[in-house]
Amino acid sequence: CSLCVLPNGTLLTGSADGLKSWNPNTGQLIANLNQVTGAIIYRIKYLYDGLVATGFTTYIRIYNLNNNSLSSTWVAGGTHWG
């Protein structure tokens, strides 16, 4: 499981059940950011208004935190899908 705390205090968790954002004051789920079935999130890193997530596959996914969406996917070796 991975944990990341955003500057606004929001908690992000990554695990076998995906990538999720949480309200630290209420414990309520804000959003399920993982839009890829079966993706196991191993590491997450906050970058400005985005998030980089990697798992046990060769994929690197970049999420836009302004609208809680997957913005791009990269595969090790340089292949890019918008």
Short mmCIF file of C-alpha atoms in Angstrom, two decimals:
data_model
loop_
_atom_site.label_atom_id
_atom_site.label_comp_id
_atom_site.label_asym_id
_atom_site.label_seq_id
_atom_site.Cartn_x
_atom_site.Cartn_y
_atom_site.Cartn_z
CA CYS A 1 0.00 0.00 0.00
CA SER A 2 1.19 3.52 -0.76
CA LEU A 3 0.21 6.74 0.97
CA CYS A 4 0.63 10.34 -0.17
CA VAL A 5 -0.54 13.51 1.59
CA LEU A 6 -1.37 16.45 -0.68
CA PRO A 7 -0.61 20.05 0.35
CA ASN A 8 -4.33 20.60 1.09
CA GLY A 9 -4.32 17.62 3.48
CA THR A 10 -6.15 15.17 1.20
CA LEU A 11 -4.90 11.61 1.59
CA LEU A 12 -4.18 9.43 -1.44
CA THR A 13 -3.87 5.68 -1.10
CA GLY A 14 -2.75 3.15 -3.64
CA SER A 15 -3.14 -0.60 -3.28
CA ALA A 16 -4.63 -3.68 -4.91
CA ASP A 17 -8.06 -2.01 -4.87
CA GLY A 18 -6.84 1.03 -6.81
CA LEU A 19 -5.99 4.67 -6.31
CA LYS A 20 -8.29 6.65 -4.03
CA SER A 21 -8.46 10.10 -2.44
CA TRP A 22 -9.82 10.56 1.09
CA ASN A 23 -10.97 13.39 3.32
CA PRO A 24 -8.69 13.15 6.38
CA ASN A 25 -11.21 14.89 8.65
CA THR A 26 -14.20 12.66 7.91
CA GLY A 27 -12.54 9.53 6.53
CA GLN A 28 -14.91 9.66 3.56
CA LEU A 29 -13.88 8.65 0.06
CA ILE A 30 -13.57 11.69 -2.22
CA ALA A 31 -12.82 9.90 -5.48
CA ASN A 32 -11.73 6.58 -6.92
CA LEU A 33 -9.05 7.74 -9.36
CA ASN A 34 -8.10 4.34 -10.69
CA GLN A 35 -9.88 3.98 -14.01
CA VAL A 36 -7.92 0.92 -15.07
CA THR A 37 -9.37 -2.48 -14.17
CA GLY A 38 -6.96 -4.76 -12.35
CA ALA A 39 -4.22 -2.16 -11.87
CA ILE A 40 -2.36 -2.61 -8.59
CA ILE A 41 -0.89 0.71 -7.43
CA TYR A 42 2.54 0.31 -5.86
CA ARG A 43 3.91 3.87 -5.69
CA ILE A 44 2.33 7.29 -5.92
CA LYS A 45 3.98 10.69 -6.14
CA TYR A 46 2.37 14.12 -6.03
CA LEU A 47 3.59 16.58 -8.69
CA TYR A 48 2.02 20.07 -8.60
CA ASP A 49 -1.59 19.53 -9.72
CA GLY A 50 -1.03 15.97 -10.85
CA LEU A 51 -0.12 12.57 -9.61
CA VAL A 52 2.17 9.87 -10.96
CA ALA A 53 1.27 6.27 -10.13
CA THR A 54 3.11 3.06 -10.92
CA GLY A 55 2.23 -0.53 -10.23
CA PHE A 56 3.45 -4.06 -10.74
CA THR A 57 3.13 -3.66 -14.51
CA THR A 58 5.25 -1.58 -16.87
CA TYR A 59 2.69 1.26 -16.86
CA ILE A 60 3.19 4.75 -15.49
CA ARG A 61 -0.06 6.67 -15.18
CA ILE A 62 -0.45 10.41 -14.72
CA TYR A 63 -3.64 11.66 -13.08
CA ASN A 64 -5.07 15.19 -13.17
CA LEU A 65 -6.17 16.06 -9.63
CA ASN A 66 -8.18 19.10 -10.77
CA ASN A 67 -10.82 16.84 -12.32
CA ASN A 68 -9.84 13.43 -10.84
CA SER A 69 -9.11 11.88 -14.21
CA LEU A 70 -6.43 9.81 -15.88
CA SER A 71 -4.59 12.20 -18.20
CA SER A 72 -1.97 9.93 -19.77
CA THR A 73 -0.40 6.48 -19.65
CA TRP A 74 3.19 5.56 -20.44
CA VAL A 75 4.69 2.11 -20.90
CA ALA A 76 8.32 1.42 -20.01
CA GLY A 77 10.27 1.86 -23.20
CA GLY A 78 8.59 5.12 -24.20
CA THR A 79 5.23 4.17 -25.68
CA HIS A 80 2.63 6.82 -24.86
CA TRP A 81 -1.13 6.74 -24.94
CA GLY A 82 -2.88 10.11 -24.51
#
